[in-house]
């Protein structure tokens, strides 16, 4: 969301602001209520500027893990207020980001790799054991349910995306990807797309392969031996979508949701490797000086 | 992200109390109910079945979703919006395609701005609504109504009740509200299109704000092979409408941005 807001900064008034009120039939009549509707299509230019800036700040705070409980809720309210102003500008990535954010507001996002976690560590000092926290089990219960719902949502997306493609003729027929790549609004590099379409067999493999991946994703990701493999396949598919179809923020939203399937221990190992690599890069520095 | 208890809760390892058991059962019940309702919504949207009112009330707007992306088949044609205007002195401006202008925002960009898809999406919605309507409705919408009462007289001619115009306008493919478009939907999209055309003509014609505008959607087959024919077809043909500006619309804000990609 942060990336999308920053990329669209130069065209914000045209897409959501006072330049976009020709589309106000949607925000005037949609299902949103208080407090999101307070920041609706009646906002003057200056009000919209404040809303947009506040949304960017909330997104940045949430990414850095600063007061995640509150920055998450603020981002949900403010981000929804901006995006609903013109649904013609929306894409499926907004749905992924918003729904994921709802669940993340219930999870303990500030527990690791965040400014919240750093503050907590400093507050505790050298004492590694947290003091007795009354009723911490409520937070744990809600966190675990939120994680379970994230898993459910990810599986639902892949399964439905796969099943609905079985109804059509072009996906299993092996031509669908060529049509998607030929659509101007999804072709930032038309020459590259033509090149991809020209490789014999690639379009067929990509069309059939993406349906297979989407259908099998829920099963393969929940079974430990195939998890890494199917996640690698999903990453490749989303990198392809990001570059060839020009939808980087949709891909990022899907990959952040997929990240729920990577275990705590794996993240910790990745973090340790990264720290070791950084230390190796830094170490020769002073010696050379 | 942790998939197990992130931090040992006090008393972890000890048997949960009766209160904790009850809370866990209630929490799981709520999560499962939410999951079931979500499946009903997504399934209904994929099958084109309208959701029951309680399902709709729970899902919208926070959990609105639809995952039939590029499904059942990707678009095999592209919808281009075309607009023109008429000044109050009766001078008609040439047809222009805002959609083709927006493509320049997508091409060569690693992270295309959303302004690059606005009118393709508007044209796609217009096309979807018109394809669902019988020929006689489309004929009425193709008639010229350049006067201020355009949409009121069109509503009468189409037999659309005022109450039908007050319901949320369905929008394909993203919210899951993919209900079959009605004549009322087409009428409201007609007014949205006139509002867009008014802004675009005012910003680009050099002749000042128009008195009347006209919109078309031209449908062009996507070429997947070099020898494919690409014959455009007028998919939506709307008659002349009065220039219309929604409350709060700033022609300057619209034009300032548009000038960057549509000189």
Coordinates of C-alpha atoms in Angstrom, one line a residue:
Chain A
X1 CA 0.0 0.0 0.0
X2 CA 2.9 2.3 0.9
X3 CA 4.5 1.7 -2.5
X4 CA 1.2 2.2 -4.4
X5 CA 0.5 5.5 -2.5
X6 CA 4.0 6.9 -3.3
X7 CA 3.9 5.8 -7.0
X8 CA 0.6 7.5 -7.5
X9 CA 1.5 10.7 -5.6
X10 CA 1.9 12.7 -8.8
X11 CA -1.6 11.8 -10.1
X12 CA -3.4 11.6 -6.7
X13 CA -5.8 14.4 -7.5
X14 CA -6.7 13.0 -10.9
X15 CA -7.3 9.5 -9.6
X16 CA -8.9 10.0 -6.1
X17 CA -8.9 13.8 -5.4
X18 CA -11.0 16.7 -6.6
X19 CA -10.2 15.8 -10.2
X20 CA -12.0 12.5 -9.8
X21 CA -15.5 13.6 -8.6
X22 CA -17.0 12.6 -12.0
X23 CA -16.9 9.0 -10.4
X24 CA -18.5 10.0 -7.1
X25 CA -21.6 7.9 -7.7
X26 CA -19.6 5.0 -6.3
X27 CA -18.4 6.6 -3.0
X28 CA -21.7 8.3 -2.6
X29 CA -23.6 5.0 -2.5
X30 CA -21.2 2.3 -1.4
X31 CA -21.4 0.2 1.8
X32 CA -18.8 2.0 3.9
X33 CA -19.9 3.8 7.0
X34 CA -18.4 5.9 9.8
X35 CA -15.6 6.8 10.2
X36 CA -14.5 6.1 6.6
X37 CA -17.3 8.1 5.1
X38 CA -16.3 11.2 7.1
X39 CA -13.3 11.4 4.7
X40 CA -15.4 11.0 1.6
X41 CA -16.1 12.7 -1.8
X42 CA -17.0 16.0 -0.1
X43 CA -13.4 16.6 1.0
X44 CA -12.0 19.8 -0.5
X45 CA -8.5 19.8 -2.0
X46 CA -6.7 20.6 1.2
X47 CA -8.7 18.0 3.1
X48 CA -7.8 15.4 0.6
X49 CA -4.1 16.4 0.8
X50 CA -4.2 15.9 4.6
X51 CA -6.0 12.5 4.2
X52 CA -3.4 11.3 1.6
X53 CA -0.4 12.5 3.7
X54 CA -1.9 10.8 6.8
X55 CA -2.4 7.6 4.9
X56 CA 1.2 7.6 3.7
X57 CA 2.4 8.2 7.3
X58 CA 0.2 5.4 8.7
X59 CA 1.5 3.0 6.1
X60 CA 5.1 3.9 6.8
X61 CA 4.6 3.5 10.6
X62 CA 3.0 0.1 10.0
X63 CA 5.8 -1.1 7.8
X64 CA 8.4 0.0 10.3
X65 CA 6.5 -1.6 13.1
X66 CA 5.9 1.6 15.1
X67 CA 2.9 1.3 17.4
X68 CA 1.5 -1.4 15.1
X69 CA -1.7 -1.9 16.9
X70 CA -2.8 1.7 16.2
X71 CA -0.9 2.3 13.0
X72 CA -2.6 -0.8 11.5
X73 CA -6.1 0.4 12.4
X74 CA -5.3 3.9 11.2
X75 CA -4.0 2.6 7.8
X76 CA -7.1 0.4 7.4
X77 CA -9.4 3.4 7.9
X78 CA -7.4 6.0 6.0
X79 CA -6.4 3.7 3.2
X80 CA -10.0 2.5 2.7
X81 CA -11.1 6.2 2.7
X82 CA -8.7 7.0 -0.2
X83 CA -9.2 3.9 -2.3
X84 CA -13.0 4.0 -2.2
X85 CA -13.1 7.4 -3.8
X86 CA -12.6 5.9 -7.3
X87 CA -13.2 2.1 -7.6
X88 CA -12.3 2.4 -11.3
X89 CA -8.7 2.8 -10.1
X90 CA -8.9 -0.2 -7.8
X91 CA -7.3 -3.6 -8.5
X92 CA -7.5 -7.0 -6.8
X93 CA -4.3 -6.1 -4.9
X94 CA -6.3 -3.6 -2.9
X95 CA -8.6 -6.3 -1.7
X96 CA -5.7 -8.6 -0.8
X97 CA -4.0 -5.7 1.1
X98 CA -7.2 -4.6 3.0
X99 CA -8.3 -8.1 4.1
X100 CA -4.8 -9.0 5.1
X101 CA -4.6 -5.8 7.1
X102 CA -7.8 -6.6 8.9
X103 CA -6.3 -9.9 10.2
X104 CA -3.0 -8.3 10.9
X105 CA -4.7 -5.7 13.1
X106 CA -5.7 -8.7 15.3
X107 CA -2.2 -10.4 15.2
X108 CA 0.9 -9.4 17.1
X109 CA 2.7 -7.6 14.4
X110 CA 4.9 -5.7 16.7
X111 CA 6.4 -8.8 18.4
X112 CA 9.3 -9.3 16.0
X113 CA 11.4 -7.2 13.5
X114 CA 9.8 -3.9 14.4
X115 CA 10.4 -0.7 16.3
X116 CA 7.8 -2.0 18.8
X117 CA 10.0 -5.0 19.4
X118 CA 13.1 -2.9 19.8
X119 CA 11.4 -0.6 22.3
X120 CA 10.2 -3.6 24.3
X121 CA 13.7 -5.1 24.3
X122 CA 15.2 -1.8 25.6
X123 CA 12.5 -1.4 28.2
X124 CA 13.2 -4.9 29.5
X125 CA 17.0 -4.3 29.4
X126 CA 19.0 -7.5 30.0
X127 CA 16.1 -9.3 31.7
X128 CA 15.0 -11.7 28.9
X129 CA 11.9 -13.0 30.8
X130 CA 8.9 -10.8 30.5
X131 CA 7.2 -10.1 33.7
X132 CA 3.9 -11.7 34.4
X133 CA 1.3 -10.3 32.0
X134 CA -2.2 -10.8 33.2
X135 CA -4.5 -12.3 30.5
X136 CA -1.8 -12.4 27.8
X137 CA -3.5 -15.6 26.7
X138 CA -6.4 -13.6 25.2
X139 CA -3.9 -11.9 22.8
X140 CA -2.3 -15.2 22.0
X141 CA -5.7 -16.7 21.2
X142 CA -6.7 -13.8 18.9
X143 CA -3.2 -13.8 17.3
X144 CA -3.5 -17.5 16.4
X145 CA -7.0 -17.2 15.1
X146 CA -5.8 -14.3 12.9
X147 CA -3.0 -16.3 11.5
X148 CA -5.4 -19.2 10.8
X149 CA -7.7 -16.8 8.9
X150 CA -4.7 -15.5 6.9
X151 CA -3.9 -19.1 5.8
X152 CA -7.6 -19.6 5.0
X153 CA -7.8 -16.4 2.9
X154 CA -4.6 -17.3 0.9
X155 CA -5.9 -20.8 0.1
X156 CA -9.3 -19.4 -0.9
X157 CA -7.8 -16.9 -3.3
X158 CA -5.7 -19.5 -5.1
X159 CA -8.5 -22.1 -5.1
X160 CA -11.2 -19.8 -6.5
X161 CA -8.7 -18.3 -9.1
X162 CA -8.0 -21.8 -10.3
X163 CA -11.5 -23.2 -10.2
X164 CA -13.0 -20.3 -12.2
X165 CA -10.4 -20.7 -14.9
X166 CA -11.5 -24.3 -15.5
X167 CA -14.8 -23.0 -16.7
X168 CA -13.2 -21.1 -19.6
X169 CA -11.6 -22.6 -22.7
X170 CA -8.4 -20.6 -23.1
X171 CA -6.6 -21.5 -19.9
X172 CA -6.5 -25.3 -20.4
X173 CA -6.5 -24.7 -24.1
X174 CA -3.1 -23.0 -23.5
X175 CA -3.7 -19.5 -25.1
X176 CA -4.9 -17.4 -22.1
X177 CA -1.6 -15.9 -21.2
X178 CA -1.1 -14.6 -24.7
X179 CA -4.4 -12.6 -24.4
X180 CA -3.4 -11.3 -21.0
X181 CA 0.0 -10.2 -22.3
X182 CA -1.6 -8.5 -25.3
X183 CA -3.8 -6.2 -23.2
X184 CA -2.3 -2.6 -23.4
X185 CA -3.3 -1.7 -19.8
X186 CA -1.2 -4.7 -18.6
X187 CA 1.7 -4.3 -21.0
X188 CA 4.4 -1.9 -19.7
X189 CA 7.0 -3.6 -22.0
X190 CA 5.0 -4.6 -25.1
X191 CA 8.2 -5.7 -26.9
X192 CA 9.1 -8.0 -24.0
X193 CA 5.6 -9.5 -24.0
X194 CA 5.7 -10.2 -27.7
X195 CA 9.0 -11.9 -27.2
X196 CA 7.5 -14.1 -24.4
X197 CA 4.5 -14.9 -26.6
X198 CA 6.9 -15.8 -29.4
X199 CA 8.8 -18.5 -27.5
X200 CA 7.3 -21.8 -28.7
X201 CA 5.3 -23.6 -26.0
X202 CA 5.9 -21.0 -23.2
X203 CA 2.4 -19.5 -23.4
X204 CA 0.9 -23.0 -23.2
X205 CA 3.1 -24.0 -20.2
X206 CA 2.4 -20.7 -18.4
X207 CA -1.4 -21.0 -19.0
X208 CA -1.8 -24.6 -17.9
X209 CA 0.9 -24.2 -15.2
X210 CA -0.8 -21.3 -13.5
X211 CA -4.1 -23.0 -13.3
X212 CA -2.4 -26.2 -11.9
X213 CA -0.4 -24.1 -9.4
X214 CA -3.5 -22.2 -8.2
X215 CA -5.6 -25.4 -7.9
X216 CA -2.9 -27.4 -6.0
X217 CA -1.6 -24.5 -3.9
X218 CA -3.8 -25.1 -0.8
X219 CA -2.8 -28.8 -0.7
X220 CA 0.9 -28.5 -1.5
X221 CA 1.4 -25.5 0.8
X222 CA -0.1 -27.2 3.8
X223 CA 2.0 -30.4 3.3
X224 CA 5.5 -29.7 4.7
X225 CA 7.6 -31.6 2.0
X226 CA 6.1 -29.6 -0.9
X227 CA 5.7 -26.3 0.8
X228 CA 9.0 -24.7 -0.2
X229 CA 8.6 -25.9 -3.8
X230 CA 5.0 -24.5 -4.2
X231 CA 6.0 -21.2 -2.6
X232 CA 9.0 -20.9 -5.0
X233 CA 6.5 -21.5 -7.9
X234 CA 4.1 -18.8 -6.5
X235 CA 7.0 -16.3 -6.2
X236 CA 8.0 -16.9 -9.8
X237 CA 4.4 -16.5 -11.0
X238 CA 4.0 -13.2 -9.1
X239 CA 7.4 -11.9 -10.3
X240 CA 6.1 -12.6 -13.9
X241 CA 2.8 -10.8 -13.1
X242 CA 4.7 -7.9 -11.6
X243 CA 7.0 -7.3 -14.5
X244 CA 5.1 -8.5 -17.6
X245 CA 1.6 -7.4 -16.6
X246 CA 2.8 -4.2 -14.8
X247 CA 1.0 -5.1 -11.5
X248 CA 3.9 -5.0 -9.0
X249 CA 1.8 -4.0 -6.0
X250 CA -0.8 -6.7 -6.6
X251 CA 2.1 -9.2 -6.7
X252 CA 3.7 -7.7 -3.5
X253 CA 0.3 -7.9 -1.7
X254 CA 0.0 -11.6 -2.7
X255 CA 3.6 -12.4 -1.7
X256 CA 3.1 -10.7 1.7
X257 CA 0.1 -12.9 2.3
X258 CA 2.0 -16.0 1.1
X259 CA 4.7 -15.1 3.6
X260 CA 2.4 -16.4 6.4
X261 CA 3.4 -19.9 5.3
X262 CA 7.0 -19.4 6.1
X263 CA 7.8 -20.7 9.6
X264 CA 9.1 -18.6 12.5
X265 CA 12.3 -20.6 12.6
X266 CA 12.9 -20.1 8.8
X267 CA 12.6 -16.4 9.2
X268 CA 15.0 -16.4 12.1
X269 CA 17.5 -18.4 10.1
X270 CA 17.1 -16.0 7.2
X271 CA 17.6 -13.1 9.5
X272 CA 20.8 -14.7 11.0
X273 CA 22.2 -15.3 7.5
X274 CA 21.5 -11.7 6.5
X275 CA 23.2 -10.4 9.6
X276 CA 26.2 -12.7 9.0
X277 CA 26.4 -11.5 5.4
X278 CA 26.2 -7.8 6.5
X279 CA 28.9 -8.4 9.1
X280 CA 31.2 -10.0 6.4
X281 CA 30.6 -7.0 4.1
X282 CA 31.3 -4.5 7.0
X283 CA 34.3 -6.4 8.5
X284 CA 36.9 -5.8 5.8
X285 CA 35.9 -2.1 5.6
X286 CA 38.0 -0.7 8.5
X287 CA 41.0 -2.9 7.5
X288 CA 41.2 -1.3 4.1
X289 CA 41.1 2.2 5.4
Chain B
X1 CA 4.9 -14.8 10.9
X2 CA 4.5 -17.2 13.8
X3 CA 2.2 -20.1 13.4
X4 CA 2.3 -21.2 17.0
X5 CA 2.1 -19.3 20.2
X6 CA 4.4 -16.4 19.7
X7 CA 5.5 -16.0 23.3
X8 CA 4.9 -18.4 26.1
X9 CA 1.9 -17.1 27.9
X10 CA 2.1 -17.1 31.7
X11 CA 1.2 -20.6 32.9
X12 CA 2.1 -22.1 29.5
X13 CA 2.5 -25.8 29.8
X14 CA -0.1 -25.9 32.5
X15 CA -3.5 -27.2 31.6
X16 CA -5.8 -24.4 30.4
X17 CA -8.5 -23.2 32.7
X18 CA -12.2 -23.7 32.0
X19 CA -12.4 -20.0 31.1
X20 CA -9.6 -20.3 28.6
X21 CA -11.2 -23.4 27.1
X22 CA -14.5 -21.6 26.7
X23 CA -12.8 -18.5 25.1
X24 CA -10.9 -20.7 22.7
X25 CA -14.0 -22.5 21.6
X26 CA -15.9 -19.3 21.1
X27 CA -13.0 -17.8 19.1
X28 CA -12.8 -20.8 16.9
X29 CA -16.5 -20.7 16.3
X30 CA -16.4 -17.0 15.3
X31 CA -13.5 -17.6 12.9
X32 CA -15.1 -20.7 11.3
X33 CA -18.4 -18.8 10.9
X34 CA -16.6 -15.9 9.2
X35 CA -14.7 -18.3 6.9
X36 CA -18.0 -20.0 5.9
X37 CA -19.7 -16.6 5.1
X38 CA -16.6 -15.5 3.1
X39 CA -16.8 -18.8 1.1
X40 CA -20.5 -18.2 0.4
X41 CA -19.7 -14.7 -0.9
X42 CA -16.8 -15.6 -3.1
X43 CA -18.6 -18.7 -4.4
X44 CA -21.7 -16.7 -5.1
X45 CA -19.7 -14.1 -7.0
X46 CA -17.9 -16.7 -9.0
X47 CA -21.2 -18.4 -10.0
X48 CA -23.1 -15.1 -10.5
X49 CA -25.5 -15.9 -7.7
X50 CA -26.5 -12.8 -5.6
X51 CA -25.6 -13.3 -2.0
X52 CA -28.2 -13.4 0.8
X53 CA -28.7 -10.1 2.6
X54 CA -27.0 -11.2 5.9
X55 CA -24.0 -12.5 4.0
X56 CA -23.8 -9.2 2.0
X57 CA -24.2 -7.2 5.2
X58 CA -21.3 -9.1 6.9
X59 CA -18.9 -9.1 3.9
X60 CA -19.4 -5.5 2.6
X61 CA -17.3 -3.4 2.6
X62 CA -14.4 -4.7 4.7
X63 CA -14.2 -8.2 3.2
X64 CA -15.4 -7.4 -0.3
X65 CA -13.5 -9.7 -2.7
X66 CA -13.7 -11.5 -6.0
X67 CA -10.9 -13.8 -7.3
X68 CA -12.1 -14.6 -10.8
X69 CA -9.1 -12.6 -12.2
X70 CA -8.6 -13.2 -15.9
X71 CA -11.3 -15.9 -15.5
X72 CA -13.1 -17.8 -16.9
X73 CA -11.1 -16.4 -19.8
X74 CA -9.0 -13.3 -20.1
X75 CA -10.5 -10.5 -22.2
X76 CA -10.0 -11.2 -25.9
X77 CA -10.9 -7.7 -26.8
X78 CA -9.9 -4.3 -25.4
X79 CA -12.4 -1.6 -24.7
X80 CA -11.4 1.9 -25.6
X81 CA -13.3 5.0 -24.4
X82 CA -13.8 7.6 -27.1
X83 CA -15.2 11.1 -26.4
X84 CA -16.0 14.3 -28.3
X85 CA -17.7 17.5 -27.4
X86 CA -19.8 20.3 -28.9
X87 CA -19.3 23.9 -27.9
X88 CA -22.2 26.2 -27.2
X89 CA -21.5 27.8 -30.6
X90 CA -22.2 24.4 -32.2
X91 CA -18.5 23.5 -33.0
X92 CA -17.9 19.8 -32.7
X93 CA -14.5 18.7 -31.4
X94 CA -12.8 15.6 -33.0
X95 CA -13.1 12.2 -31.4
X96 CA -10.3 11.4 -29.0
X97 CA -9.5 8.3 -27.0
X98 CA -8.5 9.0 -23.4
X99 CA -7.8 5.2 -23.1
X100 CA -5.1 5.3 -25.8
X101 CA -3.7 8.4 -24.1
X102 CA -3.5 6.6 -20.8
X103 CA -1.6 3.7 -22.3
X104 CA 1.4 6.0 -22.5
X105 CA 1.4 6.0 -18.7
X106 CA 1.7 2.2 -18.6
X107 CA 4.3 1.7 -21.3
X108 CA 7.9 1.7 -20.0
X109 CA 7.0 1.9 -16.4
X110 CA 8.1 -0.6 -13.7
X111 CA 5.2 0.5 -11.5
X112 CA 2.5 2.0 -13.7
X113 CA 0.3 4.7 -12.0
X114 CA -3.4 3.9 -11.7
X115 CA -4.3 6.8 -14.0
X116 CA -3.2 4.4 -16.8
X117 CA -6.3 2.2 -16.3
X118 CA -9.1 4.5 -15.4
X119 CA -10.9 4.8 -18.7
X120 CA -10.2 1.2 -19.8
X121 CA -12.1 0.2 -16.7
X122 CA -14.9 2.7 -17.3
X123 CA -15.2 1.5 -20.9
X124 CA -15.2 -2.1 -19.7
X125 CA -18.0 -1.4 -17.3
X126 CA -20.0 0.4 -20.0
X127 CA -19.5 -2.5 -22.4
X128 CA -20.5 -5.1 -19.7
X129 CA -23.7 -3.2 -19.0
X130 CA -24.6 -2.8 -22.6
X131 CA -23.9 -6.3 -23.6
X132 CA -26.4 -7.5 -21.0
X133 CA -29.2 -5.2 -22.2
X134 CA -31.7 -5.9 -25.0
X135 CA -31.4 -4.1 -28.4
X136 CA -34.3 -1.7 -27.7
X137 CA -32.7 -0.4 -24.5
X138 CA -29.4 0.3 -26.3
X139 CA -31.3 2.1 -29.1
X140 CA -32.9 4.4 -26.5
X141 CA -29.4 5.1 -25.0
X142 CA -28.0 5.9 -28.4
X143 CA -30.6 8.7 -28.9
X144 CA -29.4 12.3 -28.6
X145 CA -30.5 14.0 -25.3
X146 CA -28.4 17.2 -25.2
X147 CA -30.7 19.0 -22.7
X148 CA -30.4 19.2 -18.9
X149 CA -33.2 16.7 -18.3
X150 CA -31.4 14.0 -20.4
X151 CA -31.3 11.3 -17.7
X152 CA -34.8 12.1 -16.4
X153 CA -36.3 11.6 -19.8
X154 CA -34.1 8.5 -20.5
X155 CA -35.3 7.0 -17.2
X156 CA -38.9 7.5 -18.2
X157 CA -38.3 6.1 -21.7
X158 CA -36.5 3.0 -20.2
X159 CA -39.1 2.5 -17.5
X160 CA -36.5 2.9 -14.7
X161 CA -38.0 3.8 -11.3
X162 CA -36.3 6.6 -9.3
X163 CA -35.8 4.1 -6.5
X164 CA -33.7 1.9 -8.7
X165 CA -31.3 4.8 -9.2
X166 CA -30.6 5.0 -5.5
X167 CA -29.1 1.6 -5.0
X168 CA -25.3 1.0 -5.1
X169 CA -24.0 0.8 -8.6
X170 CA -22.6 -2.7 -9.2
X171 CA -19.0 -2.8 -10.4
X172 CA -17.7 -5.8 -12.1
X173 CA -14.8 -8.0 -11.0
X174 CA -13.4 -6.4 -7.9
X175 CA -16.0 -6.3 -5.1
X176 CA -17.8 -9.5 -6.0
X177 CA -20.9 -7.5 -6.6
X178 CA -21.1 -8.9 -10.1
X179 CA -24.9 -8.8 -10.4
X180 CA -26.4 -8.8 -13.9
X181 CA -26.4 -5.2 -15.0
X182 CA -29.8 -3.5 -15.3
X183 CA -31.1 -0.6 -17.4
X184 CA -30.7 1.5 -14.3
X185 CA -27.0 0.6 -14.1
X186 CA -26.5 1.5 -17.7
X187 CA -28.3 4.8 -17.1
X188 CA -26.0 5.7 -14.2
X189 CA -22.9 4.7 -16.1
X190 CA -24.1 6.9 -18.9
X191 CA -24.1 9.8 -16.6
X192 CA -20.7 8.9 -15.2
X193 CA -19.4 8.7 -18.8
X194 CA -20.8 12.1 -19.6
X195 CA -19.1 13.5 -16.5
X196 CA -15.8 12.1 -17.6
X197 CA -16.2 13.3 -21.2
X198 CA -17.0 16.8 -20.0
X199 CA -13.8 17.0 -18.1
X200 CA -11.7 15.5 -20.8
X201 CA -13.1 17.7 -23.6
X202 CA -12.7 20.8 -21.5
X203 CA -9.1 19.9 -20.7
X204 CA -8.0 18.9 -24.3
X205 CA -10.2 20.7 -26.9
X206 CA -8.7 24.2 -26.5
X207 CA -12.2 25.5 -27.1
X208 CA -13.2 25.8 -23.5
X209 CA -15.9 23.8 -21.6
X210 CA -18.3 22.0 -23.9
X211 CA -22.1 22.4 -23.9
X212 CA -22.7 18.8 -24.9
X213 CA -20.6 15.6 -25.0
X214 CA -20.8 12.2 -26.6
X215 CA -19.2 8.9 -25.6
X216 CA -18.4 5.6 -27.4
X217 CA -16.7 2.4 -26.4
X218 CA -14.8 0.8 -29.3
X219 CA -13.9 -2.8 -28.9
X220 CA -10.7 -4.0 -30.5
X221 CA -9.7 -7.7 -30.6
X222 CA -6.4 -8.4 -28.9
X223 CA -3.8 -9.6 -31.4
X224 CA -2.1 -12.8 -30.3
X225 CA -0.6 -13.6 -33.7
X226 CA 0.8 -11.0 -36.2
X227 CA -1.8 -11.9 -38.8
X228 CA -4.8 -11.5 -36.6
X229 CA -7.3 -9.0 -37.9
X230 CA -7.9 -6.1 -35.5
X231 CA -11.1 -4.5 -36.6
X232 CA -12.6 -2.1 -34.1
X233 CA -16.3 -2.3 -33.5
X234 CA -18.4 0.3 -31.8
X235 CA -19.6 -1.7 -28.7
X236 CA -21.3 1.2 -26.9
X237 CA -22.8 4.1 -28.7
X238 CA -24.3 6.8 -26.5
X239 CA -26.1 9.8 -28.0
X240 CA -25.3 13.5 -27.2
X241 CA -25.7 14.4 -23.5
X242 CA -25.5 17.7 -21.7
X243 CA -22.1 18.6 -20.3
X244 CA -22.3 17.6 -16.6
X245 CA -20.1 18.4 -13.6
X246 CA -20.5 16.6 -10.3
X247 CA -20.4 18.5 -7.0
X248 CA -16.8 19.0 -5.8
X249 CA -15.3 18.3 -9.3
X250 CA -12.3 20.5 -10.0
X251 CA -11.7 20.8 -13.8
X252 CA -8.2 22.3 -13.0
X253 CA -7.2 19.3 -10.9
X254 CA -8.3 17.0 -13.7
X255 CA -6.6 19.0 -16.5
X256 CA -3.4 19.6 -14.6
X257 CA -2.7 15.9 -14.4
X258 CA -4.1 15.1 -17.9
X259 CA -1.7 17.6 -19.5
X260 CA 1.2 15.4 -18.6
X261 CA 0.2 12.6 -20.9
X262 CA -2.4 14.1 -23.2
X263 CA -1.1 17.4 -24.6

